[in-house]
GROMACS .gro file of N, CA and C in nm:
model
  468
    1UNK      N    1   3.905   2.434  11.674
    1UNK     CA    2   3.971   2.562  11.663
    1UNK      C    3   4.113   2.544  11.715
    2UNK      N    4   4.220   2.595  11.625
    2UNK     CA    5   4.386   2.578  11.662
    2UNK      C    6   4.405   2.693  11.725
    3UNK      N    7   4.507   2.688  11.803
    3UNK     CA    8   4.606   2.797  11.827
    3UNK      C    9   4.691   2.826  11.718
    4UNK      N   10   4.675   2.955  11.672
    4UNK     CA   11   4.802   2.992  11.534
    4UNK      C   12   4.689   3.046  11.467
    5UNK      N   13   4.590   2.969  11.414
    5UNK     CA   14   4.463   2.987  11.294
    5UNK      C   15   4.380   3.124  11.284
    6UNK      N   16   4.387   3.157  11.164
    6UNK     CA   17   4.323   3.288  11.114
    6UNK      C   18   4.202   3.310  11.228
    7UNK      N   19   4.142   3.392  11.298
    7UNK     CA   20   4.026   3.398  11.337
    7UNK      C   21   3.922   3.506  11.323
    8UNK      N   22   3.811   3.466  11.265
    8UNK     CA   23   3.705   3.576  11.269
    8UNK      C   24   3.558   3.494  11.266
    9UNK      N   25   3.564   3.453  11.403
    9UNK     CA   26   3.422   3.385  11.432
    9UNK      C   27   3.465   3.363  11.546
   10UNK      N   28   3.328   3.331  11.654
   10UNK     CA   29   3.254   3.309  11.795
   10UNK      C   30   3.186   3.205  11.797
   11UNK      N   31   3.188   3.160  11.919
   11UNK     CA   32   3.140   3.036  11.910
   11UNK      C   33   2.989   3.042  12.069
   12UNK      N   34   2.899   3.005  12.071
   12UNK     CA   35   2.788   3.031  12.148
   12UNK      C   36   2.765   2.852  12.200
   13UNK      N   37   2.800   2.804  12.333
   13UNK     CA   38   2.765   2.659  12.358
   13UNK      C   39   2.639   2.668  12.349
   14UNK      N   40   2.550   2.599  12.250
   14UNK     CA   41   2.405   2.585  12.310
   14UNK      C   42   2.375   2.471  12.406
   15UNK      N   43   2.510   2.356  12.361
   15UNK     CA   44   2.525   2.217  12.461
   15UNK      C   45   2.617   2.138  12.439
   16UNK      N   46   2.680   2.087  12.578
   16UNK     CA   47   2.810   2.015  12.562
   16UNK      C   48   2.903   2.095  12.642
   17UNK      N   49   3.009   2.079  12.602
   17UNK     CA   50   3.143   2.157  12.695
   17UNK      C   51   3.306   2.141  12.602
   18UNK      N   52   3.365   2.252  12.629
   18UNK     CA   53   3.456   2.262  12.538
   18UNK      C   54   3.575   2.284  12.678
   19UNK      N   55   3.743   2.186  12.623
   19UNK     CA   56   3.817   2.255  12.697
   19UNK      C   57   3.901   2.342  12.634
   20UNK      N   58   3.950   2.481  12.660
   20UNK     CA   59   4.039   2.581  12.631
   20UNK      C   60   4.163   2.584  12.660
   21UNK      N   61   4.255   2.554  12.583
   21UNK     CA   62   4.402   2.538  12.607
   21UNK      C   63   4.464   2.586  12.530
   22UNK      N   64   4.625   2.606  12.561
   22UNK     CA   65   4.724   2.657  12.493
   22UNK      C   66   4.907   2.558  12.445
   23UNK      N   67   4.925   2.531  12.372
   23UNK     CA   68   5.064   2.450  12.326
   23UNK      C   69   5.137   2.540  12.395
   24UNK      N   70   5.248   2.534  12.482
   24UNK     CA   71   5.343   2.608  12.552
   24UNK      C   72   5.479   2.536  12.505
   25UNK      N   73   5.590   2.507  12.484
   25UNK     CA   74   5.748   2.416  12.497
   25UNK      C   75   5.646   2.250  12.472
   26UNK      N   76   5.561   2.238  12.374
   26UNK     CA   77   5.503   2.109  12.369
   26UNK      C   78   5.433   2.082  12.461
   27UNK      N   79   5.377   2.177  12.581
   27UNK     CA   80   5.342   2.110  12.724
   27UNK      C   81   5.199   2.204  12.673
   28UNK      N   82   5.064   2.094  12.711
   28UNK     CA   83   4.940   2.134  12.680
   28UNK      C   84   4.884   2.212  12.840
   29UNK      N   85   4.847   2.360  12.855
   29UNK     CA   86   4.794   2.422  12.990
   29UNK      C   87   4.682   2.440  12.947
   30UNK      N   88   4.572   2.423  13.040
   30UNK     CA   89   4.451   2.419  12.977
   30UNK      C   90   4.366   2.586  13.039
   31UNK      N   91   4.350   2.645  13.038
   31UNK     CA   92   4.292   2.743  13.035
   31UNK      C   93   4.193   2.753  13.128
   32UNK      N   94   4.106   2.693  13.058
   32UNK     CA   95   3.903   2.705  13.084
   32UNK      C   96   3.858   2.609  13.037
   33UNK      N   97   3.742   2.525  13.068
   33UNK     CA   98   3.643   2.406  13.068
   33UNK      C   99   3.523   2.485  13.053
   34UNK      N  100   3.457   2.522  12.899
   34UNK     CA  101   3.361   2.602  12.942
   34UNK      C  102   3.219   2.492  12.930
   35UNK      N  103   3.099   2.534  12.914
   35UNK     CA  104   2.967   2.502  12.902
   35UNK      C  105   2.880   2.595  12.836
   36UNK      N  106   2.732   2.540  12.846
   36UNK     CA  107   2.616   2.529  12.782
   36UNK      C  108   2.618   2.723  12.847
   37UNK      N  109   2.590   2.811  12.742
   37UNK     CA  110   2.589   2.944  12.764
   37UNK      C  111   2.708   3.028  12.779
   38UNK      N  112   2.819   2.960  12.748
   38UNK     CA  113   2.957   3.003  12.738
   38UNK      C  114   2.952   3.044  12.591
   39UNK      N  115   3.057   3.127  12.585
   39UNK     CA  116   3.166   3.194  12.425
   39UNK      C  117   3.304   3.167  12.397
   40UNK      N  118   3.312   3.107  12.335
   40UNK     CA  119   3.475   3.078  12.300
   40UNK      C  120   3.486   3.159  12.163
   41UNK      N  121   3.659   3.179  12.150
   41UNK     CA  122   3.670   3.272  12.006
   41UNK      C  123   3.626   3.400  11.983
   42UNK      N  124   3.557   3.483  12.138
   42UNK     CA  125   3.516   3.564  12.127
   42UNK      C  126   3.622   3.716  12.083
   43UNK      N  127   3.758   3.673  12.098
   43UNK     CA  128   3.839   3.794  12.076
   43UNK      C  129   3.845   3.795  11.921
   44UNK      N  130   3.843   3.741  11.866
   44UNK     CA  131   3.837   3.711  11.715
   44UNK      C  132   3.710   3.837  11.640
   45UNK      N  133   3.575   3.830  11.729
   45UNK     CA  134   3.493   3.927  11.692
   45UNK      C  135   3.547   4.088  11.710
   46UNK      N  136   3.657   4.090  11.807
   46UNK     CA  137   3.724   4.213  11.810
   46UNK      C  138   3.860   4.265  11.722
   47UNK      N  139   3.930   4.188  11.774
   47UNK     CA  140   4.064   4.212  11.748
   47UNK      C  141   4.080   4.139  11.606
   48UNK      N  142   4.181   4.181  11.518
   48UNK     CA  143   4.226   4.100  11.354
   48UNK      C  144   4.375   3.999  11.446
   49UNK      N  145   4.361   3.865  11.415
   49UNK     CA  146   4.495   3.847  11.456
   49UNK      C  147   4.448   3.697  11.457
   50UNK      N  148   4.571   3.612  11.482
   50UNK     CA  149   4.557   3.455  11.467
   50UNK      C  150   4.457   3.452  11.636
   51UNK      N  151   4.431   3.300  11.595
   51UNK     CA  152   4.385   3.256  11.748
   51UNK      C  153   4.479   3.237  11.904
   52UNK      N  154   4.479   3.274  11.988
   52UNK     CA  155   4.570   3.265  12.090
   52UNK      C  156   4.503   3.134  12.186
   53UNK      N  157   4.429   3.069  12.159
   53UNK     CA  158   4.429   2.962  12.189
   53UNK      C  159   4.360   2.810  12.117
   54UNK      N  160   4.391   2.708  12.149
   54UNK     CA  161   4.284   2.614  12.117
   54UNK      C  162   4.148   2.536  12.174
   55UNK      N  163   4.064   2.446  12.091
   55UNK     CA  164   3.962   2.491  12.185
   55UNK      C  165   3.930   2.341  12.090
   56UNK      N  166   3.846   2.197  12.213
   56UNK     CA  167   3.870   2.070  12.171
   56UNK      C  168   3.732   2.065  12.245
   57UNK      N  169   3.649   1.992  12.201
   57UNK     CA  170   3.482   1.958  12.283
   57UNK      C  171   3.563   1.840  12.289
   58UNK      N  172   3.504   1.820  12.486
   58UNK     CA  173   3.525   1.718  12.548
   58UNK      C  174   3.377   1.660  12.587
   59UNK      N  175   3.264   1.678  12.550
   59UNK     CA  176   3.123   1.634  12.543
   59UNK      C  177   3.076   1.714  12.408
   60UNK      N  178   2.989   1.595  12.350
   60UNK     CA  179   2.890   1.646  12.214
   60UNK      C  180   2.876   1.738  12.214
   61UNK      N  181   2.891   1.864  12.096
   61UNK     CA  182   2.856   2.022  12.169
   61UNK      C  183   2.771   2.045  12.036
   62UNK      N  184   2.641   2.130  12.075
   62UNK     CA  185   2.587   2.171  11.983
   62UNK      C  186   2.607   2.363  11.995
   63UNK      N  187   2.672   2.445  11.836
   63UNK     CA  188   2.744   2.532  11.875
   63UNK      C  189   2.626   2.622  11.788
   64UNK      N  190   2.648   2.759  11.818
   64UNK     CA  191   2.628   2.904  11.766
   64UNK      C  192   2.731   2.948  11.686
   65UNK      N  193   2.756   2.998  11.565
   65UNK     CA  194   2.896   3.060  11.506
   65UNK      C  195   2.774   3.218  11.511
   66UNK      N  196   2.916   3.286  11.563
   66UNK     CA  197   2.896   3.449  11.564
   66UNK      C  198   3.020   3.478  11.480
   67UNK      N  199   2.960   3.535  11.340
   67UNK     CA  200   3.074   3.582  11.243
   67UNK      C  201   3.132   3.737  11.343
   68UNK      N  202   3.202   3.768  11.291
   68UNK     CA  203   3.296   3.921  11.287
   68UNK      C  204   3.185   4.023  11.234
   69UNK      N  205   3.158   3.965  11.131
   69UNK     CA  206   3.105   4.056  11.059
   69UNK      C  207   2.956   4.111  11.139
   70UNK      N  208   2.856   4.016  11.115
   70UNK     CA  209   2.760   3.980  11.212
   70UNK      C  210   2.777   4.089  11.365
   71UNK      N  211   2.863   4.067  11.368
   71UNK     CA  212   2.838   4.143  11.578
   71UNK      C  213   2.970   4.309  11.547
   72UNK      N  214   3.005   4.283  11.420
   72UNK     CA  215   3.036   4.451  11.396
   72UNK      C  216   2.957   4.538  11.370
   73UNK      N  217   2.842   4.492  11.300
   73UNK     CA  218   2.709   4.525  11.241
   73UNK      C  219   2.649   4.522  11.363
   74UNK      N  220   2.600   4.456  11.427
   74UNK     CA  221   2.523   4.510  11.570
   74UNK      C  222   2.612   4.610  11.690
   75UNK      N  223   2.698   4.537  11.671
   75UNK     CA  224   2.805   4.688  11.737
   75UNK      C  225   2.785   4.836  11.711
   76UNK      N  226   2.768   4.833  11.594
   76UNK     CA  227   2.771   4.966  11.528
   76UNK      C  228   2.656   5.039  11.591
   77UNK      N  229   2.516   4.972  11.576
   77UNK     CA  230   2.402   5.026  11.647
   77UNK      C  231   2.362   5.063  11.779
   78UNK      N  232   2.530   5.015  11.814
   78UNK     CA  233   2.476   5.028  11.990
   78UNK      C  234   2.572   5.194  12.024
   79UNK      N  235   2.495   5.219  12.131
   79UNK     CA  236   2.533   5.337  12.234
   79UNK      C  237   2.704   5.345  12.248
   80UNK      N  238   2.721   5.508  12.175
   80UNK     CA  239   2.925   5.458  12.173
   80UNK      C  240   2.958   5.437  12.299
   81UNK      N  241   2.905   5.474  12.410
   81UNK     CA  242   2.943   5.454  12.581
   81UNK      C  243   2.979   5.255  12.563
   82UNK      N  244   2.908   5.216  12.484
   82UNK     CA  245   2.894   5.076  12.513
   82UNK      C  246   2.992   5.032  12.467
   83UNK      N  247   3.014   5.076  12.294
   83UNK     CA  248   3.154   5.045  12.249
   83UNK      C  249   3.233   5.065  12.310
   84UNK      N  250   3.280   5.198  12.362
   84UNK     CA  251   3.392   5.245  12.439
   84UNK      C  252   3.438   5.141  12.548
   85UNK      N  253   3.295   5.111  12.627
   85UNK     CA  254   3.344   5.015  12.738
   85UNK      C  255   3.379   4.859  12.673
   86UNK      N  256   3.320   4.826  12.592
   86UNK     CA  257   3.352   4.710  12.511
   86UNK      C  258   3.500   4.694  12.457
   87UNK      N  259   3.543   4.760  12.398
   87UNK     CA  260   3.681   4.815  12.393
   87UNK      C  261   3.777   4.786  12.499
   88UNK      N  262   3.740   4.909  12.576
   88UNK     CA  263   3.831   4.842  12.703
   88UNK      C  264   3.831   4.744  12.754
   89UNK      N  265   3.718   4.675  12.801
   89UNK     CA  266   3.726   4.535  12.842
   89UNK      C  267   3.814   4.436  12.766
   90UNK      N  268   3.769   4.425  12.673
   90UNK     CA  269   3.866   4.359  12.585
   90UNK      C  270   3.995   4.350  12.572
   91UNK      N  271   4.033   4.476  12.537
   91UNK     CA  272   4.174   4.533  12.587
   91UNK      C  273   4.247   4.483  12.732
   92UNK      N  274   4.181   4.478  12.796
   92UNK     CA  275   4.219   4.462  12.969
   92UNK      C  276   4.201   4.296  12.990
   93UNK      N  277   4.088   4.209  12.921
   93UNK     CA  278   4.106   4.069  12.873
   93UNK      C  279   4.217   3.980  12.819
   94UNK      N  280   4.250   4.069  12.696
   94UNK     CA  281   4.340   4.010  12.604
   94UNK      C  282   4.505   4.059  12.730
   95UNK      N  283   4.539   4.191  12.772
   95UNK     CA  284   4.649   4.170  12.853
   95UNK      C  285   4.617   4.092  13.026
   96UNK      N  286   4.541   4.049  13.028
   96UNK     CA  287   4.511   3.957  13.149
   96UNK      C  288   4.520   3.827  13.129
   97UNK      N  289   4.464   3.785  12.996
   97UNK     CA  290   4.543   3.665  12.940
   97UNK      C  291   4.650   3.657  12.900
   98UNK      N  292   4.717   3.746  12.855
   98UNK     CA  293   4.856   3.721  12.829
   98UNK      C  294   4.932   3.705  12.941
   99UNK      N  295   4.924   3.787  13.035
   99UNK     CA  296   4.993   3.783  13.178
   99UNK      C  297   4.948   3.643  13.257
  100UNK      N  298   4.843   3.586  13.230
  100UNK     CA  299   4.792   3.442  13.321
  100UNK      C  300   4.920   3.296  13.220
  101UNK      N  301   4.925   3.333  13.109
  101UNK     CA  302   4.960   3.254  13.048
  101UNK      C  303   5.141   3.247  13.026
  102UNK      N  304   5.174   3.369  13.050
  102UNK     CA  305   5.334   3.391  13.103
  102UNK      C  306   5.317   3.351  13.253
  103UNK      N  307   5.274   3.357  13.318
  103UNK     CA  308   5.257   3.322  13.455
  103UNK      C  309   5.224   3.168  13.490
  104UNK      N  310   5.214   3.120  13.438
  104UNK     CA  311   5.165   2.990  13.493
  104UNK      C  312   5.289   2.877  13.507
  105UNK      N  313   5.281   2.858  13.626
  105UNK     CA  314   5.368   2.771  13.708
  105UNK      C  315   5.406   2.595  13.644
  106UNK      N  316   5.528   2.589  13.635
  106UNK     CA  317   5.540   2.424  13.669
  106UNK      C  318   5.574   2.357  13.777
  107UNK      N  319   5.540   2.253  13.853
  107UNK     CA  320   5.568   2.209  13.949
  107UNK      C  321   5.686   2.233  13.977
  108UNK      N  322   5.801   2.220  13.950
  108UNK     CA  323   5.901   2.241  13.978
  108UNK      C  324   5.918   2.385  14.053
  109UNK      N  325   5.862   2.509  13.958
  109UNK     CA  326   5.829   2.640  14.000
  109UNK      C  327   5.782   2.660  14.163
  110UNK      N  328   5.668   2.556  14.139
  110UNK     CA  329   5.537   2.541  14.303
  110UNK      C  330   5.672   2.484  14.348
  111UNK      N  331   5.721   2.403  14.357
  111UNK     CA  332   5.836   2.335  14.449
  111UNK      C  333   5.917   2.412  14.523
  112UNK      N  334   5.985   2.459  14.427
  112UNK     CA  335   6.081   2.604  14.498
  112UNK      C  336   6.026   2.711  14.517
  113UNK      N  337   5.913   2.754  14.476
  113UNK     CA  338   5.848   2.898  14.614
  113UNK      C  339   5.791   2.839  14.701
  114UNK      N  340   5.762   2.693  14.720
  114UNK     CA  341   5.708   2.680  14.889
  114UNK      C  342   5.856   2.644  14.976
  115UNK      N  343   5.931   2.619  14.929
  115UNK     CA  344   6.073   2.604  15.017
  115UNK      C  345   6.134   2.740  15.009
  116UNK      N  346   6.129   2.791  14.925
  116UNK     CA  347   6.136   2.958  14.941
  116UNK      C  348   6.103   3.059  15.064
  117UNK      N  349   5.942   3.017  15.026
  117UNK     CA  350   5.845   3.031  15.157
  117UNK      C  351   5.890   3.028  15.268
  118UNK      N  352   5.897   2.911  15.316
  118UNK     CA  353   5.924   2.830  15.420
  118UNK      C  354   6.056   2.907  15.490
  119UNK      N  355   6.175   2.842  15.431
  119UNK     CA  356   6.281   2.954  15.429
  119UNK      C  357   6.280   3.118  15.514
  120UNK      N  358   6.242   3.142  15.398
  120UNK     CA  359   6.219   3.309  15.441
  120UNK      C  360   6.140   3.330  15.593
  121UNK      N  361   6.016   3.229  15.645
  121UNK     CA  362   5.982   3.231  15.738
  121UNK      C  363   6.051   3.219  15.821
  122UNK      N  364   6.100   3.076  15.848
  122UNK     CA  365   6.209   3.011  15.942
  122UNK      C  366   6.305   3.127  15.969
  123UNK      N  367   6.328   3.190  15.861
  123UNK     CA  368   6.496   3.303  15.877
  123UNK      C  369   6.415   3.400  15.986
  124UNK      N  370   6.285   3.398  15.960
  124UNK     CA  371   6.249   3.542  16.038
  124UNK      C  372   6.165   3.510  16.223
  125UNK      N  373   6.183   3.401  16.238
  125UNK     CA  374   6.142   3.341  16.347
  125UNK      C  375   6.269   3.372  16.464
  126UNK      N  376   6.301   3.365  16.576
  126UNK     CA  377   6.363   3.371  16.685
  126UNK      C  378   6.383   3.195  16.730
  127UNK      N  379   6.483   3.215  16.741
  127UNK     CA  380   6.559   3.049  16.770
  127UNK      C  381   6.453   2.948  16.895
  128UNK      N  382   6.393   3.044  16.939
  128UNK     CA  383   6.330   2.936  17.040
  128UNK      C  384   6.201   2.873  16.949
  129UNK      N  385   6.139   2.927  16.882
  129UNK     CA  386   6.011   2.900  16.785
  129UNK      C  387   6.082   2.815  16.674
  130UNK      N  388   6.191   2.795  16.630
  130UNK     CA  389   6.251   2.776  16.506
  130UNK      C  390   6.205   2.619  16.499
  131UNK      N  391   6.249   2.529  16.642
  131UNK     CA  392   6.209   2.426  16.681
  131UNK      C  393   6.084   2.389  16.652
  132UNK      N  394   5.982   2.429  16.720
  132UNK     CA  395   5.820   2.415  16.640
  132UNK      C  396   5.770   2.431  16.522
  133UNK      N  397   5.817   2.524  16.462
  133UNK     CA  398   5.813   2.570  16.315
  133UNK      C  399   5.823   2.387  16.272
  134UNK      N  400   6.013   2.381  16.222
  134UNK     CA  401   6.034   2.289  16.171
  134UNK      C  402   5.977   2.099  16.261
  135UNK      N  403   5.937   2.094  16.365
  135UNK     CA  404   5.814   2.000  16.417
  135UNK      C  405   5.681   1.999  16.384
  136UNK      N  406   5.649   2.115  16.364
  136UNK     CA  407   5.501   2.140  16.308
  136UNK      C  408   5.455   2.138  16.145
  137UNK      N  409   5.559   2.195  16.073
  137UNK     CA  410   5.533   2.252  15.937
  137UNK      C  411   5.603   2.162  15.872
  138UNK      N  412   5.735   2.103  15.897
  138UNK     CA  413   5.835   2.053  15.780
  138UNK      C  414   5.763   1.933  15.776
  139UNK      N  415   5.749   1.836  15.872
  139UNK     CA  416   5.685   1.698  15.824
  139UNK      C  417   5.575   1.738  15.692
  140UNK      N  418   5.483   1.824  15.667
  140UNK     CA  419   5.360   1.843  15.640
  140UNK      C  420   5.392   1.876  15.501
  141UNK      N  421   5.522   1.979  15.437
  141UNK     CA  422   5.625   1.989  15.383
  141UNK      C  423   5.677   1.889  15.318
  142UNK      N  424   5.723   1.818  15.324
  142UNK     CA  425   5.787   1.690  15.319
  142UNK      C  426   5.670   1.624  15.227
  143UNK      N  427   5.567   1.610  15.301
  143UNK     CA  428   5.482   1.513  15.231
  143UNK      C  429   5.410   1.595  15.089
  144UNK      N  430   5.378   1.730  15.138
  144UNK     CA  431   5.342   1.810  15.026
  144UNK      C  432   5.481   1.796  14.892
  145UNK      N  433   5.571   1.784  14.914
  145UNK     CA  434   5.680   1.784  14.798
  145UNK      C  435   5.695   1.652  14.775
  146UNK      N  436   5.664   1.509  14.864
  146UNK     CA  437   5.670   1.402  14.816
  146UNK      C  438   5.526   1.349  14.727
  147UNK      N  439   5.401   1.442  14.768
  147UNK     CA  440   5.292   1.436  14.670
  147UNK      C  441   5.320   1.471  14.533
  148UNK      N  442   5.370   1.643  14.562
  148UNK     CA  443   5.451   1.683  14.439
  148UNK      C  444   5.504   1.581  14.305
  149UNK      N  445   5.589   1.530  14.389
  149UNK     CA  446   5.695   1.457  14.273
  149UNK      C  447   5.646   1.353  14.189
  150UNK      N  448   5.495   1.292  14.306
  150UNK     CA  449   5.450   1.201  14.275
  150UNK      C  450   5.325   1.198  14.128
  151UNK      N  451   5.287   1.367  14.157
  151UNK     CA  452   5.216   1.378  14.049
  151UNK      C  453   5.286   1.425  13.914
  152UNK      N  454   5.395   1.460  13.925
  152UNK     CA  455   5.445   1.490  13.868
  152UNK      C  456   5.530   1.349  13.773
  153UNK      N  457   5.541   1.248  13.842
  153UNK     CA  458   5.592   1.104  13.735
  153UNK      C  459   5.480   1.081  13.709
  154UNK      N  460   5.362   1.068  13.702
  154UNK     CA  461   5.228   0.981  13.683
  154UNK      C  462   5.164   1.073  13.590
  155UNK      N  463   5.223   1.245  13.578
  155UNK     CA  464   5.154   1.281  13.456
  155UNK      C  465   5.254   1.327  13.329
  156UNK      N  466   5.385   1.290  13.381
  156UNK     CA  467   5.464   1.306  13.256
  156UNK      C  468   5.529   1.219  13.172
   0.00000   0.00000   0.00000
């Protein structure tokens, strides 16, 4: 399943594991790692619209397809309280993913709000503590941003 691609089907793991990701500026963020009793593609049974993500089995997966059609037809039979809440959820899903996926950090990002952090603390400390602060915290600092950098050449 692509990101971009027409969607109107669900997917049911009966076994295996799928990872969930998104193409961002060419840079792959992965979402979710789901499993055996998981749903992928499930917004597709709701909403008309391309896929907003992609979705790659990283173990043998033996799958369930849940058409659109299929779970509109059982939709229909159920209690409108249920739809109603079905609805919303969804609704409140699809803008919770959108907001996780504008939100998501690059190291560089993590880099400068923990010196940010840091910063803003230090400013608000009294000169006699300022000393311990930067004895206690900056070494620790230091190594956290020299880990940083480090994962950062080894995965780009």
């Amino acid at each position: 399943m692509r990101q971009g691609d027409e969607g109107t089907t669900a997917y049911l793991i009966q076994s295996g594991a799928v990872s969930v990701f998104t193409e961002q500026s060419g840079e792959r963020v992965e979402l979710a790692r789901l499993e055996t009793g998981q749903i992928f593609g499930d917004t597709a049974l709701i909403f008309d619209g391309r896929r907003t993500a992609s979705v790659l089995a990283v173990e043998d997966c033996n799958l369930i397809i849940i058409t659109r059609q299929a779970f509109q037809e059982k939709l229909k039979k159920s209690d409108p309280t249920v739809r109603a809440l079905l609805t919303m959820l969804s609704n409140r899903m699809m803008t919770n993913n959108n907001t996780m996926l504008q939100n998501k950090s690059t190291v560089d990002d993590l880099s400068q709000t923990a010196q940010m952090i840091y910063q803003n603390y230090a400013d608000s400390l009294p000169a006699d503590k300022l000393e311990d602060l930067q004895d206690m915290v900056l070494p620790a600092l230091q190594n956290f941003f020299s880990a940083l950098d480090e994962f950062q050449k080894k995965h780009s």
